[in-house]
Amino acid sequence: MAKQKVLDANGYRKFGMLDSVAYAAGDFGCNMSFALKSTLVIFWTQFMQMGSELYALLLIIVQVWDAINDPLIGSIIDADKRKYKRNKFLSYMWFGSIGLVVGGAVCFLPFPDVEMWAKVIIFIAGYVVWDAFYTIANVPYGSLLSLISKDPADRASLSAWRSVGSMVGNMVPMMILPMIIYDANNNIIGNRVFIAALIMGILGFIAFQFMIKNTEIREEVDVKLNEETPKINILKAMGNFMKNRPAVGATVAAMGMFLGMQGGTAAVTVLFQSFFKNVQISGIVQVFAMLPIIFFTPFARKLVVKYGKKELSVVGSICSIIACILMLVIRITPDMTGVLVYVVCQLINSLGIGIYSTVSWSMMGDAIDYNEWKNGSRDEGTVYSLHSFFRKLAQGLGPSIVLVIMAWLGYNEYFGGNQTFLVSLNLRYLVAALYLLSAVLQFVGLALIYNLDKKTLEKMNAELDERHKANKAVEVKEGGNE
Amino acid sequence: MKKLVTLLLTLVLCMACFAGCKINKDGEISVLWSDKSDSLVVELADSMDRSMYLYNMEYKHYDAENSSTKQLDQLEDVLEAGCQGVIIELVDIATAQTVIDTVKPYNVPVVIINQEVDTTIIESYEKAFNVRPYYTYEQEYTVMLENYLKDNFKLIDRNGDNKLTVYNEYGSYPTDFLSAPERSPKYEFETVYDIAYDGSVELILTADDARAVEVLVELRKQGFNKDKLQTHLVGLFTVGIDQNAGVIIDDGKVREGDALKDYQNKLAAYSVMNVIDDGLIQGAIVLNDDGITEMACEIIANVIKGKPAIKEGLDEEYFNENGTRNVDVKYVLYGV
């Protein structure tokens, strides 16, 4: 006899572990192409031998594409009122996942001996293709959270599991890739990066299909036939976004994370190549440093219910600030002892950041609700795409700015994994400084700007519930009159 | 919360106070080099930066610009200024006794590095030490080939006959060893005595890096070893990596020696190391820079702290004959 679905009061599959795991699979899928992004700088400067300054400039140029790409796709999705068999967000994700099978790999086409102008074209074209498909898959994915459940505890669970998916999607490549793509002298092997990207694209596709098949949409967007397609005013949406303190606060925190941590991935790689002279353990070290958050995640939901998201995240950011100051002042030597000291500092730092990241996505869900509370409209696609835009901006600008700083501190791509010691020492301090910047921005965004503490959140949800019930009653009455 | 944050920040500041303390508070360790325009010396100096940081010592580099007179003057100056130790790479090995005699009255340790000095000279002063390279080339060359062939035999077996045609300028030991009947895996070689650059010779063993670069230039003229993707590859191995290859390999596809900048960046005057990184030469036996400089720093640090200068039970990369103050440092492999 087939197992019967347990249904909730509205006739949907009751929220449970399958929803969380399916949602996690989505971020795993996204990360199968995104995780390699941290390798871009090393691949293009050291293997493809593109100058650091030129690469930094090209990175900014492709972020301009991002700036157009993200809100544009967000607006298209919002304005798309067609009826889809499953759900429009899932349909867009399905389309994006097909492109991502090869989308990530085209960023790592290994042609180091072609002319520089050809390398420029290969880089820009590859990045644009990857970015387009990634956005088509990722933007609706983020908005999906608020459609799976409106219950705060369910959202916290989805957010926490999203982080798990993201973590696994990051951890597995992070741990394994350095052992495969670097040789015994800490130099990158470009051909292998390309093959790895292809394999990860296929794995990502499988994960997306699992997610799409097992996601239950419980908060349907009401689609009316023959309704005139509404025009989305980007400037107005941007204005509303800037007035949305939770969205701005969560975005500043996320930008901090990307400017510092993501921007610093190249510096961290060179740290392991040239300072510790052991790039192959870099992945294991990074994964190990994520252990605290793995242990924290199962408790996320209970702690959120007890203390509140904002409160918990602020404590996390203070932990990170202290860990980063320690990383800056303690003498980290270029041997295994130094690696251990670095790992301990990272354990504390990542716990702090991890606390925020487990609730970050549900914070955006709450920010979307705040938009409805204050302005009367949700604008999920636009709010989320603007959040993504600023994140992408930080993700793009971060590595560019950091690469320029690295070059100023003496990094020379000619030397590959064998930078001089004094240059690698400069980068060791740069890594600590970047992590500290990350932590400080998170504190500013969460403690000073984000204004949805536990009490305010409860008040907002209660008022929104009443409003929705009232609206539904009016619709029923109007339907009866017709 | 405020009290906890204050306590933690105080702790951090206390740690910061200790972070900067060097072990040689009363004077620098002077590091005297023969000629810092020499790429080998540049690599050693870079390694010395690392080792000094590792051992937390205050130090300064001095460049004799290939003048032994200048080097002896520098030595006197640093001793007069109160240095706590001297590490010296001699311009002229004949000045070793003079150096020892100059240092002796100041009662500070002196370590001569990278050159083999007569033991009687070292024995003339109880705080004199000699850290020098240790040559076991044959074994190292064999290990290098073995490491490479394990994963890449098919890549260089161009005609697919499971036998490598080899031109050998080094010595037959490695190929004899690897083709011995009792070995597993056993490799087959056919030795030729004329070097051909047409791909018929699949493996070339040279005895020095300058020669390896000359061979590489000729191979590249015939379309071999031209790119990182290793589509047309002849296996090429050598000894040494500091030869400046940039000004020789000049076909527009390879970086030139214009990467030579100030001291900090001098390392990458496109040397054989970079050529190996690009996959155009497969491997080399090289000086163990870190081994030499770390041992020199460890000796100085131990003397300053009043410990035995050379500890018992050295790592495998070192060899110290009992009762002597000489430490031999084995060569290492690069690229494989």
Coordinates of C-alpha atoms in Angstrom, one line a residue, chain A residues 46-49 110-115 183-185 187-188 190-191 274-277 314-315 318 321-322 325-326 329-335 410-425 428-429, chain B residues 1 4-5 8-9 11-13 15-16 19 21-22 46-47 49-57 59 226-230 253 255-256 258-259 261 263-269 273-274 276-278 290 333-336:
Chain A
Q46 CA 48.4 32.3 -12.4
F47 CA 47.4 29.7 -15.1
M48 CA 46.0 31.9 -17.9
Q49 CA 48.7 34.5 -17.0
P110 CA 42.1 26.2 -20.5
F111 CA 43.7 28.1 -23.3
P112 CA 46.7 29.7 -21.6
D113 CA 48.8 30.2 -24.8
V114 CA 46.3 32.2 -26.9
E115 CA 46.7 35.9 -27.4
D183 CA 50.6 20.3 -8.1
A184 CA 53.3 19.4 -5.6
N185 CA 54.8 22.9 -5.9
N187 CA 50.9 25.7 -8.7
I188 CA 47.4 25.4 -10.2
G190 CA 44.3 24.6 -15.2
N191 CA 43.1 21.6 -17.3
S274 CA 53.3 30.7 -0.5
F275 CA 53.1 31.3 3.3
F276 CA 52.2 27.8 4.6
K277 CA 53.5 26.2 1.3
V314 CA 24.6 40.2 16.6
V315 CA 26.2 38.0 19.2
I318 CA 30.8 40.1 18.0
I321 CA 35.2 40.5 15.5
I322 CA 37.1 39.1 18.5
I325 CA 41.4 40.7 16.0
L326 CA 43.2 37.7 17.4
V329 CA 47.7 40.2 16.5
I330 CA 48.8 36.7 17.2
R331 CA 52.0 35.6 15.5
I332 CA 51.1 33.0 12.9
T333 CA 54.2 31.2 11.8
P334 CA 54.6 29.6 8.3
D335 CA 54.4 26.0 9.6
G410 CA 53.6 42.7 -4.1
Y411 CA 51.6 39.8 -5.5
N412 CA 52.9 39.0 -8.9
E413 CA 51.0 36.4 -11.0
Y414 CA 54.2 35.4 -12.8
F415 CA 55.3 33.7 -9.6
G416 CA 52.3 31.5 -9.4
G417 CA 52.3 29.6 -6.1
N418 CA 55.8 30.8 -5.2
Q419 CA 55.4 34.4 -4.1
T420 CA 58.3 35.8 -2.1
F421 CA 58.0 35.3 1.7
L422 CA 57.6 39.0 2.5
V423 CA 54.8 39.3 0.0
S424 CA 53.1 36.2 1.4
L425 CA 53.5 37.7 4.9
R428 CA 48.7 36.9 5.7
Y429 CA 47.9 40.2 7.4
Chain B
M1 CA 27.8 41.7 27.7
L4 CA 32.7 40.3 28.6
V5 CA 33.6 42.3 25.6
L8 CA 38.1 39.8 25.9
L9 CA 39.5 42.9 24.2
L11 CA 43.1 39.8 26.7
V12 CA 43.6 40.5 23.0
L13 CA 45.7 43.6 23.7
M15 CA 48.6 39.1 23.6
A16 CA 49.4 41.8 21.1
A19 CA 53.4 39.2 19.7
C21 CA 59.0 40.2 21.1
K22 CA 62.0 38.8 19.3
D46 CA 63.9 34.9 0.4
S47 CA 64.0 31.6 2.2
D49 CA 63.2 35.9 5.4
R50 CA 60.9 33.0 6.0
S51 CA 63.2 31.2 8.4
M52 CA 64.0 34.3 10.4
Y53 CA 60.2 34.9 10.8
L54 CA 59.7 31.3 11.9
Y55 CA 62.4 31.6 14.6
N56 CA 61.2 35.1 15.5
M57 CA 64.6 36.8 15.1
Y59 CA 67.8 40.4 11.3
K226 CA 55.6 24.6 -26.3
D227 CA 52.5 24.8 -24.2
K228 CA 51.1 24.2 -20.8
L229 CA 48.6 21.7 -22.2
Q230 CA 51.6 19.4 -23.0
K253 CA 55.0 32.9 -26.0
R255 CA 57.6 35.5 -20.3
E256 CA 60.9 37.3 -20.5
D258 CA 61.5 41.8 -17.4
A259 CA 59.9 40.4 -14.3
K261 CA 62.4 44.1 -10.2
Y263 CA 65.0 42.7 -4.3
Q264 CA 61.5 41.6 -3.1
N265 CA 60.6 40.6 -6.6
K266 CA 63.9 39.4 -8.1
L267 CA 62.9 35.7 -7.7
A268 CA 61.0 35.5 -10.9
A269 CA 63.4 36.5 -13.6
M273 CA 61.6 27.1 -11.8
N274 CA 59.0 29.0 -13.8
I276 CA 58.9 23.7 -14.7
D277 CA 55.8 25.4 -13.4
D278 CA 54.6 25.9 -17.0
D290 CA 64.4 26.2 3.3
L333 CA 62.9 17.6 -6.1
Y334 CA 61.0 20.3 -7.9
G335 CA 58.2 19.6 -10.3
V336 CA 57.6 16.0 -9.3

